[in-house]
PDB file of C-alpha atoms and ligand atoms in Angstrom:
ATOM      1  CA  UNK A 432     107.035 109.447 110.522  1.00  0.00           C
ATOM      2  CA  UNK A 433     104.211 110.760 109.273  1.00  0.00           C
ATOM      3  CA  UNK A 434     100.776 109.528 111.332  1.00  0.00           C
ATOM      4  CA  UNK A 435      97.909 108.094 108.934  1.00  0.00           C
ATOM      5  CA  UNK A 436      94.755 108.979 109.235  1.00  0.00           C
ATOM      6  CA  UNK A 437      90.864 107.747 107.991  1.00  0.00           C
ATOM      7  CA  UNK A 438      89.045 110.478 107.750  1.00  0.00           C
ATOM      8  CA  UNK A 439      85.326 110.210 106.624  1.00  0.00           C
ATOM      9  CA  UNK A 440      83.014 112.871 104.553  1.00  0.00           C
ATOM     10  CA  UNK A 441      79.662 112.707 105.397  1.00  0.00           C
ATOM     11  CA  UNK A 442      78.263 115.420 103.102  1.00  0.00           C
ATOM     12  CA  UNK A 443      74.827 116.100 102.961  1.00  0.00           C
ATOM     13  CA  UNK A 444      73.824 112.864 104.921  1.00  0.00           C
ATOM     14  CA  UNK A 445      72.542 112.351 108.437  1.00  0.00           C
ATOM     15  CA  UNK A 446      70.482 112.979 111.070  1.00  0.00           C
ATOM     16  CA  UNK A 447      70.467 112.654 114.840  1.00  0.00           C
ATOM     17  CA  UNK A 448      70.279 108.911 114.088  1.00  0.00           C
ATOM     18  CA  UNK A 449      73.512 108.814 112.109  1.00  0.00           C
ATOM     19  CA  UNK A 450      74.988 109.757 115.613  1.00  0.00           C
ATOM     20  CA  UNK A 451      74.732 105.913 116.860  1.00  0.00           C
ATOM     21  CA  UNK A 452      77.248 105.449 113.506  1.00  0.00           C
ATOM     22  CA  UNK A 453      79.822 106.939 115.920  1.00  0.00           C
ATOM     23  CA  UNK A 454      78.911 105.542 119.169  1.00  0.00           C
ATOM     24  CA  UNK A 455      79.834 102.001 117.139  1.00  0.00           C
ATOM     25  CA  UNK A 456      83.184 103.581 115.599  1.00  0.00           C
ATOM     26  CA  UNK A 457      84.164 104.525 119.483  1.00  0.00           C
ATOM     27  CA  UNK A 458      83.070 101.334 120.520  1.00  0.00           C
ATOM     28  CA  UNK A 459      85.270  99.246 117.556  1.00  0.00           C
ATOM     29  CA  UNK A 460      88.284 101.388 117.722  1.00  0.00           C
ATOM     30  CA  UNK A 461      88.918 102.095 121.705  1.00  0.00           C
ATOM     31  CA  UNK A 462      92.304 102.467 121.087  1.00  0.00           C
ATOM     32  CA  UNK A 463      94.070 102.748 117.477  1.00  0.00           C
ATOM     33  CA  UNK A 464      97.820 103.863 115.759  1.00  0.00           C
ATOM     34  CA  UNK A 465      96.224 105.740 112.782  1.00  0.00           C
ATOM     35  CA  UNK A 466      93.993 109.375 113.447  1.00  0.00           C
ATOM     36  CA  UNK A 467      90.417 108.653 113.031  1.00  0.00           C
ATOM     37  CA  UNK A 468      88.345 111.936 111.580  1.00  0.00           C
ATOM     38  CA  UNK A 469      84.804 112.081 111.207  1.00  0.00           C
ATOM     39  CA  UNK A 470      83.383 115.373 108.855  1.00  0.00           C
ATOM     40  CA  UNK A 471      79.434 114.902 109.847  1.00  0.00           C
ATOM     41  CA  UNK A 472      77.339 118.151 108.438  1.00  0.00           C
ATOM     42  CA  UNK A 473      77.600 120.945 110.818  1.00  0.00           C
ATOM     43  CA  UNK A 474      74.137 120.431 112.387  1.00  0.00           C
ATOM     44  CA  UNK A 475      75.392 117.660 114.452  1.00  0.00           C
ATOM     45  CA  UNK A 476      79.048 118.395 114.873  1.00  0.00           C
ATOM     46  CA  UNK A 477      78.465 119.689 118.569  1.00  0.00           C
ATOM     47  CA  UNK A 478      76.743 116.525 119.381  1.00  0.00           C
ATOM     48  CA  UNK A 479      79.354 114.209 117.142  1.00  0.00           C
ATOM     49  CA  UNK A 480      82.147 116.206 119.401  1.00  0.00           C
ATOM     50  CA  UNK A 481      80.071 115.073 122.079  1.00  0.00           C
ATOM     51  CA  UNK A 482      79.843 111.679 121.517  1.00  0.00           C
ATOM     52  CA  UNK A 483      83.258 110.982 120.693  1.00  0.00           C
ATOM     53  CA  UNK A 484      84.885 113.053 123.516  1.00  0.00           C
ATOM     54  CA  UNK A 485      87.228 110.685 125.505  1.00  0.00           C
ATOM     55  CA  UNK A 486      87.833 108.629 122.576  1.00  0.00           C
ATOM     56  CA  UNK A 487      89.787 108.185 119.781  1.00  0.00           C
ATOM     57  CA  UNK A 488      88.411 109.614 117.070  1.00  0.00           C
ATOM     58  CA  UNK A 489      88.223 113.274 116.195  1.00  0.00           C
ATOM     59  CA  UNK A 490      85.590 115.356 114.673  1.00  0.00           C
ATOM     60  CA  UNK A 491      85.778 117.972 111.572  1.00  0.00           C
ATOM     61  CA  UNK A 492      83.979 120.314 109.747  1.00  0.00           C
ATOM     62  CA  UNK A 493      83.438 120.542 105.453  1.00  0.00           C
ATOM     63  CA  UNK A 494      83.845 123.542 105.044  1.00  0.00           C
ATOM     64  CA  UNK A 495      84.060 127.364 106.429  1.00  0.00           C
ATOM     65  CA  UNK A 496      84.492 131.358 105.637  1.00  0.00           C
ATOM     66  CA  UNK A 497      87.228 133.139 105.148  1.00  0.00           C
ATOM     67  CA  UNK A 498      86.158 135.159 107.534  1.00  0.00           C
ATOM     68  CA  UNK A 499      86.448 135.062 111.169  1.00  0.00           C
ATOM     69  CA  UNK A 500      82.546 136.900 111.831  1.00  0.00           C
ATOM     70  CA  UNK A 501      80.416 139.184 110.146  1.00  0.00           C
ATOM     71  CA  UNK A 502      77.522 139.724 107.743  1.00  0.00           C
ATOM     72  CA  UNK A 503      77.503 136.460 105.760  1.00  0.00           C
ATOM     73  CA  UNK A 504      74.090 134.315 106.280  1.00  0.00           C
ATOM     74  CA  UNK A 505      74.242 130.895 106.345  1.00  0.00           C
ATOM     75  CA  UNK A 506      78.149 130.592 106.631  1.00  0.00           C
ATOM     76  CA  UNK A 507      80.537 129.144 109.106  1.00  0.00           C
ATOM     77  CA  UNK A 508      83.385 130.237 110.622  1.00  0.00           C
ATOM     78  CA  UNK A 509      86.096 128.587 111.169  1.00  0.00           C
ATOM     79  CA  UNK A 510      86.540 129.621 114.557  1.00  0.00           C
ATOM     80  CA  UNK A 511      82.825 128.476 114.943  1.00  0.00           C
ATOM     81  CA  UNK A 512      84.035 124.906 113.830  1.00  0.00           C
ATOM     82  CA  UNK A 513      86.629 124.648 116.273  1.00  0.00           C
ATOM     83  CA  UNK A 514      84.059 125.996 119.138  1.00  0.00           C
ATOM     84  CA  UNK A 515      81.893 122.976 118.359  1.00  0.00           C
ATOM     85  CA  UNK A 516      84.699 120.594 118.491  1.00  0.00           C
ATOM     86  CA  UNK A 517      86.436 120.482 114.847  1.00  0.00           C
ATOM     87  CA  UNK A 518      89.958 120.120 115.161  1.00  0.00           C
ATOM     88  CA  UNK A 519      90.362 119.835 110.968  1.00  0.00           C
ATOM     89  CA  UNK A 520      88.009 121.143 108.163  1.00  0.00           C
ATOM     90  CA  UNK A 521      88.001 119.657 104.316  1.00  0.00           C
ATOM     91  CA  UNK A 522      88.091 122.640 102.098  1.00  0.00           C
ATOM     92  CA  UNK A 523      88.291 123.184  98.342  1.00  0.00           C
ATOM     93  CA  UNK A 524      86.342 119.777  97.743  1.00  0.00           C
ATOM     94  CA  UNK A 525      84.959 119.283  94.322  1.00  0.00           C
ATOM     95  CA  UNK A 526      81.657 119.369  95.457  1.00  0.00           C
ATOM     96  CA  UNK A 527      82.333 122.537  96.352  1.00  0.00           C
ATOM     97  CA  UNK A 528      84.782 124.162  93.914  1.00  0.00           C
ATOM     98  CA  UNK A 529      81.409 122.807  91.390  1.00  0.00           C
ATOM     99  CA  UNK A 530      78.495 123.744  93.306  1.00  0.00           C
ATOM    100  CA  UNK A 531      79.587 126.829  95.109  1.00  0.00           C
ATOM    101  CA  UNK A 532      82.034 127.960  92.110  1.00  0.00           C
ATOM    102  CA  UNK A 533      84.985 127.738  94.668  1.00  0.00           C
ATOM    103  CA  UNK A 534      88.328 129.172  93.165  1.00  0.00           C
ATOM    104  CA  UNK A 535      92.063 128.365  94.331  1.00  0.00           C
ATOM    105  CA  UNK A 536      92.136 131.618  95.845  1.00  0.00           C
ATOM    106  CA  UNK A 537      89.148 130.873  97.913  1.00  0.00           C
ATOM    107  CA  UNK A 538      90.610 128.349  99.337  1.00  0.00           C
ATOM    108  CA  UNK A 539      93.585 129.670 100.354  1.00  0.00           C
ATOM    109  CA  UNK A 540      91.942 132.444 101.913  1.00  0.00           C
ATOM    110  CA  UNK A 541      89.831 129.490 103.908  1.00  0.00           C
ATOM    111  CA  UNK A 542      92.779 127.877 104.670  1.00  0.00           C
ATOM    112  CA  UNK A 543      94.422 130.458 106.354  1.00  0.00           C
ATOM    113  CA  UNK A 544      91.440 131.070 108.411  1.00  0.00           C
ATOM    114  CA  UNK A 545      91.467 127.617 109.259  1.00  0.00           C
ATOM    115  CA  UNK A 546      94.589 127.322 110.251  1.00  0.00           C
ATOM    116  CA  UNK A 547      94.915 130.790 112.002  1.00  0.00           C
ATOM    117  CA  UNK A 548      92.014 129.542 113.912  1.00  0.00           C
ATOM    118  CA  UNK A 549      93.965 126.376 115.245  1.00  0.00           C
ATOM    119  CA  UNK A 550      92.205 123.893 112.784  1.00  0.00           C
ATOM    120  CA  UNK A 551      93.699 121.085 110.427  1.00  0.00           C
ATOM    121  CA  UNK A 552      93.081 122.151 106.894  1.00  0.00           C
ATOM    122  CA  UNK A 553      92.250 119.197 104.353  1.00  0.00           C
ATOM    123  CA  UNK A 554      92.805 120.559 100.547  1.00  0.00           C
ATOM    124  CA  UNK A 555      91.644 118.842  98.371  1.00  0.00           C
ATOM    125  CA  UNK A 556      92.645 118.238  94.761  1.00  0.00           C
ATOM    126  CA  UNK A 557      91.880 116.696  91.641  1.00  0.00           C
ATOM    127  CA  UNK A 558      91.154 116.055  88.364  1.00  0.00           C
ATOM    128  CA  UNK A 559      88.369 115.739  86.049  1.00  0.00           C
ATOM    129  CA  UNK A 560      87.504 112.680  83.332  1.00  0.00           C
ATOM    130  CA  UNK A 561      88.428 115.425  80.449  1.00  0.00           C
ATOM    131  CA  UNK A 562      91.396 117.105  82.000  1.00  0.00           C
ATOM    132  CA  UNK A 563      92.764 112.988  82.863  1.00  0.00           C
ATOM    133  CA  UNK A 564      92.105 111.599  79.211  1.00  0.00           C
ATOM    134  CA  UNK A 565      93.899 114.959  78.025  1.00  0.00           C
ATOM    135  CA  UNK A 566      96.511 113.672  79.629  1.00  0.00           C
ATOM    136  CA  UNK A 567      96.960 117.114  81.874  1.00  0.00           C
ATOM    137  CA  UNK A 568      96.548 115.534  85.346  1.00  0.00           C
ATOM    138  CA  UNK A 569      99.933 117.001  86.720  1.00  0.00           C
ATOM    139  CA  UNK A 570      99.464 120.419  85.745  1.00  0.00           C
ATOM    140  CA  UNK A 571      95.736 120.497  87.431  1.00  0.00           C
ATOM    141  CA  UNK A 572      96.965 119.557  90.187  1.00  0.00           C
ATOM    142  CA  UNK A 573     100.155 121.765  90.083  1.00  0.00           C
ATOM    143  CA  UNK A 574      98.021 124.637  90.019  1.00  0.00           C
ATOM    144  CA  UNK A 575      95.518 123.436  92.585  1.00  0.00           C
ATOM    145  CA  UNK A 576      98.171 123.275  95.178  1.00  0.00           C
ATOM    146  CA  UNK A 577      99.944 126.474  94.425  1.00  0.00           C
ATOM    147  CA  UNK A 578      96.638 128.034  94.321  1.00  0.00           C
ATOM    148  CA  UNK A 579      95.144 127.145  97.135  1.00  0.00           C
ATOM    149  CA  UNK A 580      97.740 125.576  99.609  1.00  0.00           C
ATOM    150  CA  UNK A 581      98.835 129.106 101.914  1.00  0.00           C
ATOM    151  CA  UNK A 582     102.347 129.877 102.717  1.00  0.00           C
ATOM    152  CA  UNK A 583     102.067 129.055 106.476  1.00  0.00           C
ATOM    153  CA  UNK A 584     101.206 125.552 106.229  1.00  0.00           C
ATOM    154  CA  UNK A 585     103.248 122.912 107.828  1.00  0.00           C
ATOM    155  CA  UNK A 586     103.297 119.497 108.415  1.00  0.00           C
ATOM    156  CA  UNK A 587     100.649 120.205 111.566  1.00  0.00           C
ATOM    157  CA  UNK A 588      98.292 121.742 109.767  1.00  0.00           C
ATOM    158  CA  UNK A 589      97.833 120.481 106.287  1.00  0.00           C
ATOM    159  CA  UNK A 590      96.613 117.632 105.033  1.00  0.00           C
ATOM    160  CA  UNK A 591      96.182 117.571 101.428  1.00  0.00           C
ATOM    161  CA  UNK A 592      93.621 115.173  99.740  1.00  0.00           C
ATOM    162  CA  UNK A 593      94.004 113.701  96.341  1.00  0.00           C
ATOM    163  CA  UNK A 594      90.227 113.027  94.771  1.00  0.00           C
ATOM    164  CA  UNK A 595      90.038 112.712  90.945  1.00  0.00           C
ATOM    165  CA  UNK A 596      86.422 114.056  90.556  1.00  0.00           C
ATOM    166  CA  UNK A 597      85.818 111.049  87.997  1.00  0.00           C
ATOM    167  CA  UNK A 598      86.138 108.795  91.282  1.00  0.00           C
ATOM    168  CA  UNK A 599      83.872 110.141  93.554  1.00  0.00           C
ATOM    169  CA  UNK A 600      80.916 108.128  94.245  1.00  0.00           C
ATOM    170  CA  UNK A 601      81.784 106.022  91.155  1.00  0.00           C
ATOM    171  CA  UNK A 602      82.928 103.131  92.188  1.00  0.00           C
ATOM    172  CA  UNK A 603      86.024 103.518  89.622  1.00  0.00           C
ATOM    173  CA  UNK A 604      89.437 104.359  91.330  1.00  0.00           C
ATOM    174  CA  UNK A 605      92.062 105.268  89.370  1.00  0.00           C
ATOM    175  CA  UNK A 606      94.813 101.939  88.846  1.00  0.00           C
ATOM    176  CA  UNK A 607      97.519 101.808  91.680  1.00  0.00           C
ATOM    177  CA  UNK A 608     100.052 103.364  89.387  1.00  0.00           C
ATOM    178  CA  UNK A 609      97.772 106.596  88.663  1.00  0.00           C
ATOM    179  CA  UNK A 610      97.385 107.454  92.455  1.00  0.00           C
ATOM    180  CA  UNK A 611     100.998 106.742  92.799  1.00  0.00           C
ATOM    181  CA  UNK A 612     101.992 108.991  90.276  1.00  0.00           C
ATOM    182  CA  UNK A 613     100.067 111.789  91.531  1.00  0.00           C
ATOM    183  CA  UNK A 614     100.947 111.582  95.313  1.00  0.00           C
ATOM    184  CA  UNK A 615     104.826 111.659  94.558  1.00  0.00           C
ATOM    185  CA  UNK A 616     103.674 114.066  92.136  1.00  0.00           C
ATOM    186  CA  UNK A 617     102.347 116.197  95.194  1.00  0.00           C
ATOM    187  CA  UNK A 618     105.395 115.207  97.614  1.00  0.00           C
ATOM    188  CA  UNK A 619     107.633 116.544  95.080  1.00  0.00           C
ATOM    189  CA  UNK A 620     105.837 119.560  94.495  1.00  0.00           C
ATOM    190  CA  UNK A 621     105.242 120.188  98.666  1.00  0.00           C
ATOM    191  CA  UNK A 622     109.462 119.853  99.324  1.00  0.00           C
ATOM    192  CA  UNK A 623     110.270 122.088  96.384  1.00  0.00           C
ATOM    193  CA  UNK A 624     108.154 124.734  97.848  1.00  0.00           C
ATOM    194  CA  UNK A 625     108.513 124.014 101.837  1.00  0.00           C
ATOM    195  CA  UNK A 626     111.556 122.785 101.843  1.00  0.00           C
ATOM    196  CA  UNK A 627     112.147 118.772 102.807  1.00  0.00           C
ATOM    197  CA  UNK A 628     111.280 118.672 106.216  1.00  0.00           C
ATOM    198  CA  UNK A 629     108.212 120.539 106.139  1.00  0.00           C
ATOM    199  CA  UNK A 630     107.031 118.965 102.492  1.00  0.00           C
ATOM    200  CA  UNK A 631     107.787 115.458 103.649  1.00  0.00           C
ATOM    201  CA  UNK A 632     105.099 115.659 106.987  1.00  0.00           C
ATOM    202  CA  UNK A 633     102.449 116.425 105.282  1.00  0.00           C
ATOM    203  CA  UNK A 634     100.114 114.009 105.225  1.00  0.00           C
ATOM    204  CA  UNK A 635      98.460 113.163 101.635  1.00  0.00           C
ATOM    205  CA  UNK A 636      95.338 111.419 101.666  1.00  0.00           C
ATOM    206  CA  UNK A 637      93.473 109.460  98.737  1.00  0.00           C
ATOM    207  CA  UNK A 638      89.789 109.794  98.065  1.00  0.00           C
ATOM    208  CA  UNK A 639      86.839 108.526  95.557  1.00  0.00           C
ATOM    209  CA  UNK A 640      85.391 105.215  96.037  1.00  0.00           C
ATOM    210  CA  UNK A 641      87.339 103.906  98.395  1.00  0.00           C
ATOM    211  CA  UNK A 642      85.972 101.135 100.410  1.00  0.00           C
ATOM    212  CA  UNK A 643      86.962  97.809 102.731  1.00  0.00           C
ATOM    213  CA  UNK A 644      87.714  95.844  99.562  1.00  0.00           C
ATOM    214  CA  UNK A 645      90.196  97.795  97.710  1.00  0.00           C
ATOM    215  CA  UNK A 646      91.443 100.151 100.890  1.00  0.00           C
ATOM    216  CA  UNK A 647      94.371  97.687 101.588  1.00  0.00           C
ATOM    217  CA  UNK A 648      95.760  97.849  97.660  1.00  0.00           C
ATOM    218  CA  UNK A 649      96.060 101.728  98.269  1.00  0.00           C
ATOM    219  CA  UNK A 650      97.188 101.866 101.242  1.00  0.00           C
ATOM    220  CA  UNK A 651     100.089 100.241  99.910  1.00  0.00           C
ATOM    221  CA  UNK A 652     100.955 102.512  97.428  1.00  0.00           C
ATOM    222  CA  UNK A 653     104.029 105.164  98.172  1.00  0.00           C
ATOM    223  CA  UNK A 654     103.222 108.525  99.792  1.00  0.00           C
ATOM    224  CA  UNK A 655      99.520 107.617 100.532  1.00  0.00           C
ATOM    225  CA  UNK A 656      98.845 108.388 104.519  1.00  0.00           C
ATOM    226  CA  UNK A 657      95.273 107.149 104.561  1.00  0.00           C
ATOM    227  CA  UNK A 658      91.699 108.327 102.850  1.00  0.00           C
ATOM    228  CA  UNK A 659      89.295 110.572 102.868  1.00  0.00           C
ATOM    229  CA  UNK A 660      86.005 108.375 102.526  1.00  0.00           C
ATOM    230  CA  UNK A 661      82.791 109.492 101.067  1.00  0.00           C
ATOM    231  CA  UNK A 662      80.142 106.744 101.014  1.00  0.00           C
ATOM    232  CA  UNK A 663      81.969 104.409 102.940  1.00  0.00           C
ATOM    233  CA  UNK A 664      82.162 106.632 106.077  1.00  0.00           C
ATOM    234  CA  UNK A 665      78.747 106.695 106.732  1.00  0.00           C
ATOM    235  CA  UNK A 666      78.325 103.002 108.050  1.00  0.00           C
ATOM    236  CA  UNK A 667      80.500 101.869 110.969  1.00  0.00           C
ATOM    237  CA  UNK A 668      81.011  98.900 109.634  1.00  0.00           C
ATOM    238  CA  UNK A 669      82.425  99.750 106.277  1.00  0.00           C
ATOM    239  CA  UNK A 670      84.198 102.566 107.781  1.00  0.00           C
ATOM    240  CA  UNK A 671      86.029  99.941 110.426  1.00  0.00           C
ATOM    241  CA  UNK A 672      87.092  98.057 107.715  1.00  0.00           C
ATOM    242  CA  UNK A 673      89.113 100.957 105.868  1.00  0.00           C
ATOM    243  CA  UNK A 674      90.652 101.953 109.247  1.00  0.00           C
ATOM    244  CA  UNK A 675      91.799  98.429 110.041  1.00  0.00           C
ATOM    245  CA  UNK A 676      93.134  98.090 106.150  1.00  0.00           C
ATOM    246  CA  UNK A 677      95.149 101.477 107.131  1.00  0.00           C
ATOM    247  CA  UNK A 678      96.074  99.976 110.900  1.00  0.00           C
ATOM    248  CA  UNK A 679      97.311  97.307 109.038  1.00  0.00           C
ATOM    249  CA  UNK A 680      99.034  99.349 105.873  1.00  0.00           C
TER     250      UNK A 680
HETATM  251  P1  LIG B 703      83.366 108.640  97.908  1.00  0.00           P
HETATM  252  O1  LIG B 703      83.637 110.194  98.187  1.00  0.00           O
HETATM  253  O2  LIG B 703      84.204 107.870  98.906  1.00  0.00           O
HETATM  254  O3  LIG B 703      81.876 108.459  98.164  1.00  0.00           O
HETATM  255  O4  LIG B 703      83.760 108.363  96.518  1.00  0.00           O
HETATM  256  C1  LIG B 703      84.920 110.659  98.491  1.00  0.00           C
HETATM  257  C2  LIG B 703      84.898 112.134  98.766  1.00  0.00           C
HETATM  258  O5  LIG B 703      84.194 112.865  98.059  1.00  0.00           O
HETATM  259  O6  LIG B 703      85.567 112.608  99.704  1.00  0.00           O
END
């Protein structure tokens, strides 16, 4: 059984005031059957791991090097992460492959420092407008996992995240059928290269524009073990309402 899990992308938002956003999350969720993750931007992940410690809900970076020290200004280690309190880091996002110019093999090599360095790696994958009306979806994606997903990943320490680019901070998800096709898509492609036992407990998560009002309908959907949650994550409120939709799934 695999364990779902909310997990919520703050990005470039918040301050030392966002931090009450969590003190509410603890407070709503004392107790819950689904893994809670919170990605706030590294200048308050020490005091996010701080405020959630005792409870429920974990803490996670965005992002980090390849490498585990050294002469890089202005980058993170993973190792660094996990010292602050990140048990999980979101790599390969969009935002990132698009701003930073982030290739597969980047990622892989981020991955592996992640996970040699005890943390959770979230990969995520996905598909632009152009490459989805070209009808070439599948073989994006193929070639986003086998490009940046490293051979030691296990059902532990990969989660893989499923954001068509065209989604994020939209508003438009792709229909029920779409996300469907592409996480059995990804299961498929995760036994055939683990093997079964390994591809089948990984979780997969779906993100873009996902919020309290349509988290339920995708929840339901096969192979989809939670969200990762942009815009939605950064209010308690709405982000209660997607992990009670996934309590509920
Ligand atoms: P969104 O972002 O929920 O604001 O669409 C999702 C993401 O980028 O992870």
């Amino acid at each position: 059984m695999r364990r779902k899990l909310a997990a919520g992308n703050w990005k470039m938002n918040g301050t030392s005031a966002a931090l009450g956003e969590l003190d509410k999350l603890c407070t709503a969720h004392p107790s819950s059957p689904v893994d809670i993750l919170i990605c706030p931007p590294a200048t308050l992940l020490h005091r996010a791991a701080t405020a959630v410690e005792g409870s429920e809900i974990a803490v996670g970076g965005q992002d980090c090097h390849e490498a585990t020290s050294g002469a890089h200004t202005g980058d993170l280690s993973a190792e660094m992460l996990r010292d602050a309190g990140a048990s999980s880091v979101i790599l390969g996002h969009s935002e990132r492959r698009e701003d930073h110019g982030e290739q597969n093999d980047d990622i892989r090599a981020k991955a592996r420092a992640a996970m040699d360095a005890g943390l959770k790696a979230i990969i995520c994958v996905g598909e632009s407008l152009e490459q989805r009306e070209a009808a070439n979806t599948l073989d994006i994606i193929g070639g986003q996992l086998s490009g940046s997903i490293p051979d030691q990943s296990t059902g532990e320490n990969l989660i893989v995240a499923y954001e068509p680019i065209w989604a994020i901070g939209t508003g438009k998800v792709p229909t029920l059928e779409e996300i469907g096709e592409v996480h059995d898509f990804i299961r498929a492609r995760l036994e055939r290269r683990f093997g079964e036992g390994v591809g089948r407990s990984v979780r997969l998560l779906y993100g873009g524009s996902v919020k309290p009002g349509n988290a339920t309908e995708i929840f339901g959907v096969s192979n989809v073990d939670g969200a990762l949650v942009g815009g939605a994550s950064l209010k308690a409120d709405d982000f209660s309402g997607i992990i009670r939709a996934l309590e509920n799934a």
